[in-house]
Amino acid sequence: MLLEIKRSSSAHIFYSHAPYSRLYNDNPPKFEREHYDAAIYEHAVPGTVIVTLEIKDADFEPSKNDFYIIKGNQLGQFQVRENGEIFVNKLLDRETISSNLLEVLVTDGLFVSKTKVAIDVLDTNDNPPVCLKAKYIEKYQRQYLHIHIFLTIEATDADDGKNALQLFTLKGTGANDFVVDSAT
């Protein structure tokens, strides 16, 4: 409250008051959390929102806030909008970078606040299995009438978890003469 005292010629004191308004910036914007956790599949298209950062500002009329990613975004894969949405900026590849720890800053022009955002990139089945050799040739003798392991085929897959599982089969002439352990 603003108190105004006026003196008049007759010994009366008048006062008027106006509501006190806080139109100036005296409080920092603050993130609602110190740390955010999020996950996104590696096939997400640019523009896909991953997480929205929420802030509070105790100012009566909060200023416009600007967000910046200041650490952890070396490849420029993420951006942050003025409403706090972190989104995919460039195509992701879990096999290249599977987790990101971003540091995000918000400022109202005078004060700053920071938070950390952990983003895990989830795997999709986007890599084929690759045999370690292009061609496998093995001679065997017909004397082996019982089950005998005479050839091992090795393959790798850059994907993770169930997306990296491999299934082996034989096709073609004579395929029925052999047994393949399809899982190993």
Tab-separated table of C-alpha atoms in Angstrom:
chain	number	residue	atom	x	y	z
A	1	MET	CA	0.000	0.000	0.000
A	2	LEU	CA	1.236	3.453	-0.872
A	3	LEU	CA	0.348	6.091	1.726
A	4	GLU	CA	0.074	9.660	0.607
A	5	ILE	CA	-0.298	12.337	3.249
A	6	LYS	CA	-1.451	15.823	2.294
A	7	ARG	CA	-1.702	18.797	4.550
A	8	SER	CA	-4.377	21.342	3.978
A	9	SER	CA	-4.862	24.829	5.339
A	10	SER	CA	-7.342	23.535	7.867
A	11	ALA	CA	-5.477	21.125	10.100
A	12	HIS	CA	-6.960	18.009	8.489
A	13	ILE	CA	-4.823	15.240	7.114
A	14	PHE	CA	-5.995	13.437	4.011
A	15	TYR	CA	-4.592	10.195	2.719
A	16	SER	CA	-5.180	8.048	-0.236
A	17	HIS	CA	-3.799	4.654	-1.078
A	18	ALA	CA	-3.121	2.785	-4.261
A	19	PRO	CA	-2.559	-0.938	-4.428
A	20	TYR	CA	1.109	-1.828	-4.512
A	21	SER	CA	1.952	-3.566	-7.746
A	22	ARG	CA	5.051	-5.604	-8.415
A	23	LEU	CA	5.583	-4.783	-12.033
A	24	TYR	CA	9.305	-5.320	-11.885
A	25	ASN	CA	11.321	-8.498	-12.169
A	26	ASP	CA	12.570	-9.461	-8.714
A	27	ASN	CA	12.165	-13.272	-8.750
A	28	PRO	CA	13.928	-15.894	-10.834
A	29	PRO	CA	12.056	-18.443	-12.917
A	30	LYS	CA	12.490	-21.866	-11.289
A	31	PHE	CA	12.162	-25.317	-12.789
A	32	GLU	CA	9.585	-27.483	-11.040
A	33	ARG	CA	12.138	-30.314	-10.949
A	34	GLU	CA	15.897	-30.386	-10.513
A	35	HIS	CA	16.117	-33.404	-12.823
A	36	TYR	CA	13.895	-34.725	-15.621
A	37	ASP	CA	13.999	-38.281	-17.025
A	38	ALA	CA	12.683	-39.070	-20.487
A	39	ALA	CA	12.966	-41.698	-23.210
A	40	ILE	CA	12.385	-41.649	-26.963
A	41	TYR	CA	12.623	-44.322	-29.677
A	42	GLU	CA	15.459	-43.846	-32.136
A	43	HIS	CA	13.052	-43.752	-35.094
A	44	ALA	CA	11.292	-40.600	-33.775
A	45	VAL	CA	10.983	-37.971	-36.479
A	46	PRO	CA	12.355	-34.453	-36.026
A	47	GLY	CA	9.801	-32.296	-34.227
A	48	THR	CA	8.664	-35.067	-31.866
A	49	VAL	CA	8.271	-33.674	-28.323
A	50	ILE	CA	10.199	-35.665	-25.701
A	51	VAL	CA	9.457	-33.777	-22.479
A	52	THR	CA	8.046	-30.411	-21.394
A	53	LEU	CA	9.979	-28.482	-18.755
A	54	GLU	CA	7.692	-26.676	-16.325
A	55	ILE	CA	8.750	-23.479	-14.561
A	56	LYS	CA	7.306	-21.199	-11.919
A	57	ASP	CA	7.982	-17.508	-11.497
A	58	ALA	CA	6.827	-15.659	-8.372
A	59	ASP	CA	6.742	-12.293	-10.131
A	60	PHE	CA	3.278	-10.713	-10.321
A	61	GLU	CA	3.649	-10.426	-14.073
A	62	PRO	CA	6.330	-12.909	-15.094
A	63	SER	CA	8.681	-11.866	-17.850
A	64	LYS	CA	9.113	-13.784	-21.082
A	65	ASN	CA	11.380	-16.754	-20.467
A	66	ASP	CA	14.026	-18.042	-22.852
A	67	PHE	CA	15.290	-21.637	-22.704
A	68	TYR	CA	18.725	-22.819	-23.806
A	69	ILE	CA	20.420	-26.220	-23.913
A	70	ILE	CA	23.894	-25.377	-22.616
A	71	LYS	CA	25.504	-28.852	-22.239
A	72	GLY	CA	25.177	-32.388	-23.539
A	73	ASN	CA	23.881	-31.675	-27.044
A	74	GLN	CA	27.107	-31.979	-29.026
A	75	LEU	CA	25.409	-33.377	-32.150
A	76	GLY	CA	22.530	-30.878	-32.031
A	77	GLN	CA	19.963	-33.687	-31.845
A	78	PHE	CA	17.667	-31.747	-29.499
A	79	GLN	CA	16.188	-28.264	-29.272
A	80	VAL	CA	13.960	-26.506	-26.757
A	81	ARG	CA	10.987	-24.311	-27.634
A	82	GLU	CA	10.023	-21.122	-25.787
A	83	ASN	CA	7.259	-23.068	-23.981
A	84	GLY	CA	9.818	-25.508	-22.515
A	85	GLU	CA	9.232	-28.428	-24.896
A	86	ILE	CA	12.388	-30.379	-25.676
A	87	PHE	CA	12.024	-32.001	-29.084
A	88	VAL	CA	13.977	-34.103	-31.576
A	89	ASN	CA	15.926	-31.819	-33.910
A	90	LYS	CA	17.911	-34.424	-35.892
A	91	LEU	CA	17.546	-38.146	-36.470
A	92	LEU	CA	18.617	-40.269	-33.501
A	93	ASP	CA	20.668	-43.473	-33.555
A	94	ARG	CA	20.832	-45.540	-30.366
A	95	GLU	CA	23.829	-47.439	-31.699
A	96	THR	CA	25.776	-44.151	-31.826
A	97	ILE	CA	24.502	-42.460	-28.624
A	98	SER	CA	22.149	-44.344	-26.307
A	99	SER	CA	21.811	-41.772	-23.528
A	100	ASN	CA	22.080	-38.010	-23.277
A	101	LEU	CA	22.393	-35.780	-20.231
A	102	LEU	CA	21.378	-32.246	-21.130
A	103	GLU	CA	21.771	-29.169	-18.985
A	104	VAL	CA	19.044	-26.631	-19.703
A	105	LEU	CA	18.991	-22.988	-18.638
A	106	VAL	CA	15.967	-20.693	-18.417
A	107	THR	CA	16.283	-16.932	-18.082
A	108	ASP	CA	13.811	-14.098	-17.736
A	109	GLY	CA	16.445	-11.611	-18.868
A	110	LEU	CA	17.757	-10.963	-15.368
A	111	PHE	CA	17.753	-14.257	-13.469
A	112	VAL	CA	18.706	-17.775	-14.551
A	113	SER	CA	17.819	-21.251	-13.375
A	114	LYS	CA	19.212	-24.612	-14.516
A	115	THR	CA	18.030	-28.214	-14.619
A	116	LYS	CA	19.301	-31.519	-15.979
A	117	VAL	CA	17.407	-33.674	-18.464
A	118	ALA	CA	18.362	-37.335	-19.005
A	119	ILE	CA	17.122	-38.715	-22.327
A	120	ASP	CA	17.472	-42.421	-23.087
A	121	VAL	CA	17.305	-43.374	-26.758
A	122	LEU	CA	15.368	-46.630	-27.071
A	123	ASP	CA	16.251	-49.277	-29.639
A	124	THR	CA	14.276	-50.204	-32.727
A	125	ASN	CA	15.137	-53.114	-34.997
A	126	ASP	CA	16.950	-51.001	-37.573
A	127	ASN	CA	20.110	-53.055	-38.149
A	128	PRO	CA	20.339	-56.414	-39.911
A	129	PRO	CA	22.402	-59.259	-38.483
A	130	VAL	CA	25.779	-59.577	-40.179
A	131	CYS	CA	27.644	-62.870	-40.558
A	132	LEU	CA	31.316	-62.660	-39.623
A	133	LYS	CA	32.192	-64.384	-42.918
A	134	ALA	CA	30.596	-63.727	-46.288
A	135	LYS	CA	30.693	-67.437	-47.182
A	136	TYR	CA	31.040	-70.582	-45.070
A	137	ILE	CA	32.463	-73.746	-46.651
A	138	GLU	CA	33.010	-76.905	-44.648
A	139	LYS	CA	33.645	-80.449	-45.794
A	140	TYR	CA	32.136	-83.282	-43.837
A	141	GLN	CA	32.463	-87.014	-43.975
A	142	ARG	CA	29.454	-89.246	-44.365
A	143	GLN	CA	30.721	-91.423	-41.553
A	144	TYR	CA	29.035	-89.089	-39.072
A	145	LEU	CA	25.664	-90.782	-38.817
A	146	HIS	CA	24.865	-89.235	-35.482
A	147	ILE	CA	24.492	-85.572	-34.727
A	148	HIS	CA	27.842	-83.913	-35.102
A	149	ILE	CA	28.719	-80.232	-35.063
A	150	PHE	CA	30.918	-79.517	-38.013
A	151	LEU	CA	30.203	-75.857	-38.752
A	152	THR	CA	29.536	-72.818	-36.603
A	153	ILE	CA	28.143	-69.695	-38.203
A	154	GLU	CA	28.714	-66.482	-36.272
A	155	ALA	CA	26.773	-63.272	-36.692
A	156	THR	CA	26.438	-59.972	-34.862
A	157	ASP	CA	23.659	-57.409	-34.647
A	158	ALA	CA	24.160	-53.795	-33.569
A	159	ASP	CA	20.639	-53.648	-32.135
A	160	ASP	CA	19.919	-54.245	-28.464
A	161	GLY	CA	17.846	-56.722	-26.444
A	162	LYS	CA	15.140	-58.593	-28.332
A	163	ASN	CA	16.014	-56.629	-31.485
A	164	ALA	CA	19.435	-58.312	-31.525
A	165	LEU	CA	18.120	-61.885	-31.416
A	166	GLN	CA	19.123	-63.977	-34.404
A	167	LEU	CA	17.351	-66.919	-36.007
A	168	PHE	CA	19.248	-69.288	-38.294
A	169	THR	CA	17.623	-71.488	-40.957
A	170	LEU	CA	18.834	-73.581	-43.875
A	171	LYS	CA	17.189	-73.450	-47.279
A	172	GLY	CA	17.856	-75.109	-50.570
A	173	THR	CA	18.780	-78.557	-51.861
A	174	GLY	CA	19.882	-80.865	-49.054
A	175	ALA	CA	18.722	-78.529	-46.298
A	176	ASN	CA	16.626	-81.352	-44.812
A	177	ASP	CA	19.764	-83.467	-44.393
A	178	PHE	CA	21.022	-81.116	-41.691
A	179	VAL	CA	19.798	-79.831	-38.360
A	180	VAL	CA	20.394	-76.248	-37.346
A	181	ASP	CA	20.129	-75.004	-33.795
A	182	SER	CA	18.221	-71.895	-34.825
A	183	ALA	CA	18.869	-69.966	-31.596
A	184	THR	CA	22.581	-70.569	-31.068
